CSV table of C-alpha atoms and ligand atoms in Angstrom, one decimal:
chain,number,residue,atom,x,y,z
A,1,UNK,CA,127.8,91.3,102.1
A,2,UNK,CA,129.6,94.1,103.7
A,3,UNK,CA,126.8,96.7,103.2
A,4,UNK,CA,124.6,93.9,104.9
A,5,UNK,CA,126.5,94.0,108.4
A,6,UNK,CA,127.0,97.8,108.0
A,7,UNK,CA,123.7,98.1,108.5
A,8,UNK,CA,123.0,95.2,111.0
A,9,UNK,CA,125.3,96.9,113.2
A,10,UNK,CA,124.0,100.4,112.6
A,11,UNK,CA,120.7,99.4,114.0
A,12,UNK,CA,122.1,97.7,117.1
A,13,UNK,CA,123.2,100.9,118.4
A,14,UNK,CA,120.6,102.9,116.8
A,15,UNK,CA,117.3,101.2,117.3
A,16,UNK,CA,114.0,102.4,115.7
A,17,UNK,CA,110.9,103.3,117.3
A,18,UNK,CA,107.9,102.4,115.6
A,19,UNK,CA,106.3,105.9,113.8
A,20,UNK,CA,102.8,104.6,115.0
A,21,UNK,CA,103.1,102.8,118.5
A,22,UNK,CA,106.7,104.0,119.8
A,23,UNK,CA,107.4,100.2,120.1
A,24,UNK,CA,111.0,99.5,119.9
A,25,UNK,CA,112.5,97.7,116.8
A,26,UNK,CA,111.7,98.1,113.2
A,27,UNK,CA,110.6,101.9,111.7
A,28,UNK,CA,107.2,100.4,111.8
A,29,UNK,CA,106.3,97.6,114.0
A,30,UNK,CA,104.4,94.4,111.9
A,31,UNK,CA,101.1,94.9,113.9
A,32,UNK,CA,101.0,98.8,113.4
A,33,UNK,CA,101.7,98.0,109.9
A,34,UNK,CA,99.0,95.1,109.3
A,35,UNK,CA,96.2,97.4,111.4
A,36,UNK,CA,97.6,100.9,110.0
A,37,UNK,CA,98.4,100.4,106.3
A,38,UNK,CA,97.4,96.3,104.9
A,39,UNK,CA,94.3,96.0,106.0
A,40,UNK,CA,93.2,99.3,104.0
A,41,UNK,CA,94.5,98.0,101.3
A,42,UNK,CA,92.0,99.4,98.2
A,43,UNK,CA,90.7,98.1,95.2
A,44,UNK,CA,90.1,101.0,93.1
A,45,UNK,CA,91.4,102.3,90.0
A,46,UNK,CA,93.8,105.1,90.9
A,47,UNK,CA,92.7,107.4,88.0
A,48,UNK,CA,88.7,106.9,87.8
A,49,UNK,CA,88.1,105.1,90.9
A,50,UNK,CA,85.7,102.1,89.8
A,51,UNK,CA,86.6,98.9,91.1
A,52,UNK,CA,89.7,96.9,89.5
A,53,UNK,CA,90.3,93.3,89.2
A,54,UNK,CA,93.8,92.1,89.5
A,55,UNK,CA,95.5,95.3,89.2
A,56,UNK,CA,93.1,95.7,86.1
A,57,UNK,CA,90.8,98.7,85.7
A,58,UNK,CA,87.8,97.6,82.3
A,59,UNK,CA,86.1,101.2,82.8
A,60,UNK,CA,85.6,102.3,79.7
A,61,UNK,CA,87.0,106.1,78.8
A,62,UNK,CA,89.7,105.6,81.8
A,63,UNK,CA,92.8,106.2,80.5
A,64,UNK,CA,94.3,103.3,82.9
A,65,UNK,CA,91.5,101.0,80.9
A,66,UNK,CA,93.6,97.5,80.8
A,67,UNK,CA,96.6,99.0,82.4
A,68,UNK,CA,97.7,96.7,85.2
A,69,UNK,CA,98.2,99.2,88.3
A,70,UNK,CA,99.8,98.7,91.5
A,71,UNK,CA,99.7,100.5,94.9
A,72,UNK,CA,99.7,100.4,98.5
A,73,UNK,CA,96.8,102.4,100.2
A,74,UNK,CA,95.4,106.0,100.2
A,75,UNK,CA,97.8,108.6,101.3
A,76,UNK,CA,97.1,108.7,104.6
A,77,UNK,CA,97.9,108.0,108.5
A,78,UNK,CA,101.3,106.0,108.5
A,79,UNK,CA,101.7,105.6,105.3
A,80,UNK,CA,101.8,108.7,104.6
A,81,UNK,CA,104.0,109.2,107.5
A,82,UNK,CA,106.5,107.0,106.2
A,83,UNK,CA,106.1,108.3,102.6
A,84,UNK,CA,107.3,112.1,104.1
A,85,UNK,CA,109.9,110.2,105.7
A,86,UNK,CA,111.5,109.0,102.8
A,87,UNK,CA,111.0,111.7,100.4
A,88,UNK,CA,112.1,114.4,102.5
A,89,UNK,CA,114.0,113.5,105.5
A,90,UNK,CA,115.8,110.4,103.5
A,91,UNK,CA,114.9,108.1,106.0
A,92,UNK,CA,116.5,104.8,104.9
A,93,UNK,CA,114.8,102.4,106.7
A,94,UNK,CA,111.7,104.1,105.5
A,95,UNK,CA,112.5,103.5,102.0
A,96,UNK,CA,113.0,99.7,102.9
A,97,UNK,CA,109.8,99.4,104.5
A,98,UNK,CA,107.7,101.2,101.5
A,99,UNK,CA,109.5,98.7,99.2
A,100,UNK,CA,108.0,96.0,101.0
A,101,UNK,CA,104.7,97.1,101.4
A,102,UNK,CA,105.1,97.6,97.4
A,103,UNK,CA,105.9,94.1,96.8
A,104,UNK,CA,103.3,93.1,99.2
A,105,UNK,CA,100.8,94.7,96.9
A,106,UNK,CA,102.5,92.9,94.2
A,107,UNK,CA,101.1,89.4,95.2
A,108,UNK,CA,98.1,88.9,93.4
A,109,UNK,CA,99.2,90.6,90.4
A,110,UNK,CA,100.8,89.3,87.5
A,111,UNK,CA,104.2,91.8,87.3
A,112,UNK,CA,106.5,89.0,86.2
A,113,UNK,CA,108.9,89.9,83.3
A,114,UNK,CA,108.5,93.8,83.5
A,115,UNK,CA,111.2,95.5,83.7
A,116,UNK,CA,110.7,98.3,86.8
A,117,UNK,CA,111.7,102.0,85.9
A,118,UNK,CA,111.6,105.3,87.9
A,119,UNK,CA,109.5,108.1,87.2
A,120,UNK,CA,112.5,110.5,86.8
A,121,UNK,CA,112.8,112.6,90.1
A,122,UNK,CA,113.1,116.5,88.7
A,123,UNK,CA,116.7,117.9,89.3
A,124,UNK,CA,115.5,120.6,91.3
A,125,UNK,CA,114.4,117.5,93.7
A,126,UNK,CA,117.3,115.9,94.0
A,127,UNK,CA,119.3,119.5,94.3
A,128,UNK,CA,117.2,120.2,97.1
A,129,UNK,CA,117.5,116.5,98.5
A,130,UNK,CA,120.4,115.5,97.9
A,131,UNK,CA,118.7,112.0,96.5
A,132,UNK,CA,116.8,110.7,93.5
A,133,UNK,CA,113.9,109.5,95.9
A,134,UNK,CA,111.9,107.5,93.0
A,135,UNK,CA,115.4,106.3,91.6
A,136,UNK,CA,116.2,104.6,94.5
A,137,UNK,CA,112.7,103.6,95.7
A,138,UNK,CA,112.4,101.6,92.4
A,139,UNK,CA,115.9,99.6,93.0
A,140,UNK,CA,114.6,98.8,96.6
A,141,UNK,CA,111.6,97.2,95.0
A,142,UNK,CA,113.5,95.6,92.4
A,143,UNK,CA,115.3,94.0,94.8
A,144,UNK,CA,112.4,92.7,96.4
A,145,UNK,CA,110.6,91.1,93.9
A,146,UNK,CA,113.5,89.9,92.5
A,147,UNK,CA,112.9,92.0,88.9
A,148,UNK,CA,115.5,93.8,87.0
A,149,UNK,CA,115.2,97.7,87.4
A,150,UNK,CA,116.3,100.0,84.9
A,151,UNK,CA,117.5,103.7,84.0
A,152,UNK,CA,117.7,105.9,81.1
A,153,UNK,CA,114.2,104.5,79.8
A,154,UNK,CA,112.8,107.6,80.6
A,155,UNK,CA,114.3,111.1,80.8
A,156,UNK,CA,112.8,114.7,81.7
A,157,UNK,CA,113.0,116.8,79.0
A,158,UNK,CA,113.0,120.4,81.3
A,159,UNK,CA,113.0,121.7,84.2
A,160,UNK,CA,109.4,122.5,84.9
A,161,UNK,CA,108.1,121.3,88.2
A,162,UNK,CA,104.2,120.9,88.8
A,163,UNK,CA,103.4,123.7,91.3
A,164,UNK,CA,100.2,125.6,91.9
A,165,UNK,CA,100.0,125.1,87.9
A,166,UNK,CA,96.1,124.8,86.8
A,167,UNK,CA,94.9,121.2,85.8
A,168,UNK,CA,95.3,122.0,82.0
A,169,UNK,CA,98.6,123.4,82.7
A,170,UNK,CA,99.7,120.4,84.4
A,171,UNK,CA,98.2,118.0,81.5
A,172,UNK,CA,100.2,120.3,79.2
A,173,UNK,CA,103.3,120.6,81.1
A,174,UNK,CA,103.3,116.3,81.9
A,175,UNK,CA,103.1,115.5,78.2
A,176,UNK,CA,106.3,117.5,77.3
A,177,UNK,CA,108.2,116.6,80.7
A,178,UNK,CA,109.9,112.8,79.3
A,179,UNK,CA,111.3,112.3,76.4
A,180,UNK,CA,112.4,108.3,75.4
A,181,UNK,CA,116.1,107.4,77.0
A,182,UNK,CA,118.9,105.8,75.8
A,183,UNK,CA,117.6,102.5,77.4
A,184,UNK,CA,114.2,102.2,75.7
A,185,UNK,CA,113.1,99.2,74.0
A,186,UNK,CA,110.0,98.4,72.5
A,187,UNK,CA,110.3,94.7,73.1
A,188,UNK,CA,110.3,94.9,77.2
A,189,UNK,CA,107.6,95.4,79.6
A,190,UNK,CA,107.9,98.3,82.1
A,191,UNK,CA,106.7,98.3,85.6
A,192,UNK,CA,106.5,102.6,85.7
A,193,UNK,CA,107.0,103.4,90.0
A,194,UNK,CA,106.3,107.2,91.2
A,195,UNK,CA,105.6,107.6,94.8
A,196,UNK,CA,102.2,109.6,95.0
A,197,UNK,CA,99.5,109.8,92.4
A,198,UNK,CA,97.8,113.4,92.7
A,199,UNK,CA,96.2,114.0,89.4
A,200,UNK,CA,98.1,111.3,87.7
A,201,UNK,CA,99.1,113.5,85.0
A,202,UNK,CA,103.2,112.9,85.1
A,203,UNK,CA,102.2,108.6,85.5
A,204,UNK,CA,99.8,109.0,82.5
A,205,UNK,CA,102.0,111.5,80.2
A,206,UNK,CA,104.9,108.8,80.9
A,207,UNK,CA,103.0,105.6,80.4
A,208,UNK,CA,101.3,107.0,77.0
A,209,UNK,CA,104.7,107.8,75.9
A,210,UNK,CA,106.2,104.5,76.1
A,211,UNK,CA,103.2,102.6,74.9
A,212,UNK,CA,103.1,105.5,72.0
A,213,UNK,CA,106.7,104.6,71.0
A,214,UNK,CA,105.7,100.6,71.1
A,215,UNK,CA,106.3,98.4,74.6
A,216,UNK,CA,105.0,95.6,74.8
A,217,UNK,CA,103.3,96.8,78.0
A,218,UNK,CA,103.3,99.0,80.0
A,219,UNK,CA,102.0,98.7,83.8
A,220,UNK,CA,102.0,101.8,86.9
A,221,UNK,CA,102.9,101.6,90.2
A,222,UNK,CA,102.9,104.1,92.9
A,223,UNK,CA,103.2,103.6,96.6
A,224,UNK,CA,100.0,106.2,97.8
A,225,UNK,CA,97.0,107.7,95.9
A,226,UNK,CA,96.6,111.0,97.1
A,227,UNK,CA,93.4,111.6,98.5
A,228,UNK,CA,92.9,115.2,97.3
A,229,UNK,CA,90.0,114.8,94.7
B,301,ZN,ZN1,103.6,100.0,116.2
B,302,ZN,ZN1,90.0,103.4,85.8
C-alpha cells in the first residue's frame, strides 16, 4: 500500500515522456505502444522460425517442438528501446511496462498453473548493474498475471559470460552454465523468462535441463527475439 503511493507521488512530480512521441504521461504512450510494438506482434517460433499455433511450435527437429513459447516482438524500434532501458539504465517504469506487454502476449496462451522462474542474471551482471534485471522482470510479470514466481529453481553453475565466444562454444558453455536449485520440483510447471533470445542457447540449455531432471512442463518466455540471424 505504501510502495503504491510512493510511487504515485513520484510520478506527479516526475512525469514521463513517451520514448516514441515525447507525449507527456506514461514511459510509453498507449497509441505509440499499440502502433510501435502490438501490432507487430509475431507468430513465429523463436528458435526455427516456422509458424506457431498458440504459443506452440509442431516443426519437427526444433528443439522448441511442443514447447509453449511466449514473447513480445522482434527486437527492434521501441521495444528495444525500452528493453536497453531496463537492462542497463534500470529504468523502473520500463520494467513495468515490458511486464505488461509480456502478459499481453500471454492472452491467448494457455500459461495457467506454471510456476514463472528467471533465467539467472550472471553475477558479473548484477556487479556491474547493481540489479538482477531477469530476477526482477519475472516478479513484475508474476504480478501481472497473477502466477506465483519462483527462485533457486535454477542456479549458474560459473562465471562464464557468452561474449564473442563461437556458436559451438556458446552451446558448450550454456549446457554447463545451470545446475538444478534448491527449489526444483519435478511436479510443477515452469514458465522460464529471459529478456532477449540471440541464439537461444542459455533458454534451451535451461529448459532441457529441467525437463531432463523431470517437470511436468516446461514453457519459455522472453520479452524480444533478437533479430541478428
Ligand atoms: Zn507516444
Ligand atoms: Zn520451432
Amino acid at each position: 500500500m505504501k510502495n503504491t503511493t510512493m510511487v504515485g507521488f513520484g510520478e506527479l512530480f516526475c512525469p514521463h515522456y513517451c520514448i516514441s512521441c515525447g507525449k507527456v504521461g506514461g514511459i510509453i504512450c498507449d497509441c505509440c505502444k499499440k502502433n510501435n510494438i502490438v501490432k507487430n506482434r509475431e507468430k513465429k517460433c523463436l528458435n526455427c522460425k516456422s509458424t506457431v499455433l498458440k504459443g506452440i511450435c509442431s516443426d519437427e527437429g526444433c528443439r522448441l517442438r511442443g514447447v509453449l513459447q511466449v514473447y513480445v516482438g522482434g527486437r527492434t524500434g521501441v521495444l528495444k528501446d525500452l528493453i536497453n532501458l531496463y537492462k542497463y539504465k534500470a529504468v523502473r517504469a520500463a520494467g513495468g511496462v515490458l511486464a505488461n506487454l509480456f502478459a499481453d502476449a500471454c492472452a491467448d496462451k494457455i500459461v495457467k498453473g506454471f510456476t514463472i522462474v528467471a533465467l539467472p542474471t550472471t553475477g558479473q551482471h548484477i556487479r556491474r548493474r547493481g540489479f538482477g534485471h531477469t530476477e526482477k522482470l519475472a516478479k513484475l510479470i508474476a504480478k501481472r498475471l497473477d502466477m506465483v514466481s519462483r527462485e533457486k529453481v535454477l542456479v549458474r553453475n560459473n562465471k562464464s559470460v557468452q561474449v564473442g565466444a563461437s556458436e559451438e562454444m556458446r552451446k558448450m558453455q550454456a549446457e554447463l552454465a545451470y545446475a538444478l536449485g534448491a527449489k526444483f520440483c519435478a511436479h510443477e510447471k515452469y514458465l522460464l523468462i529471459d529478456d532477449v533470445w540471440t541464439t537461444g542457447s542459455s533458454m534451451l540449455a535451461a529448459q532441457e535441463l529441467l525437463v531432463r531432471n523431470g517437470a511436468r512442463n516446461v514453457a519459455v518466455g522472453v520479452l524480444a527475439r533478437s533479430n541478428h540471424e
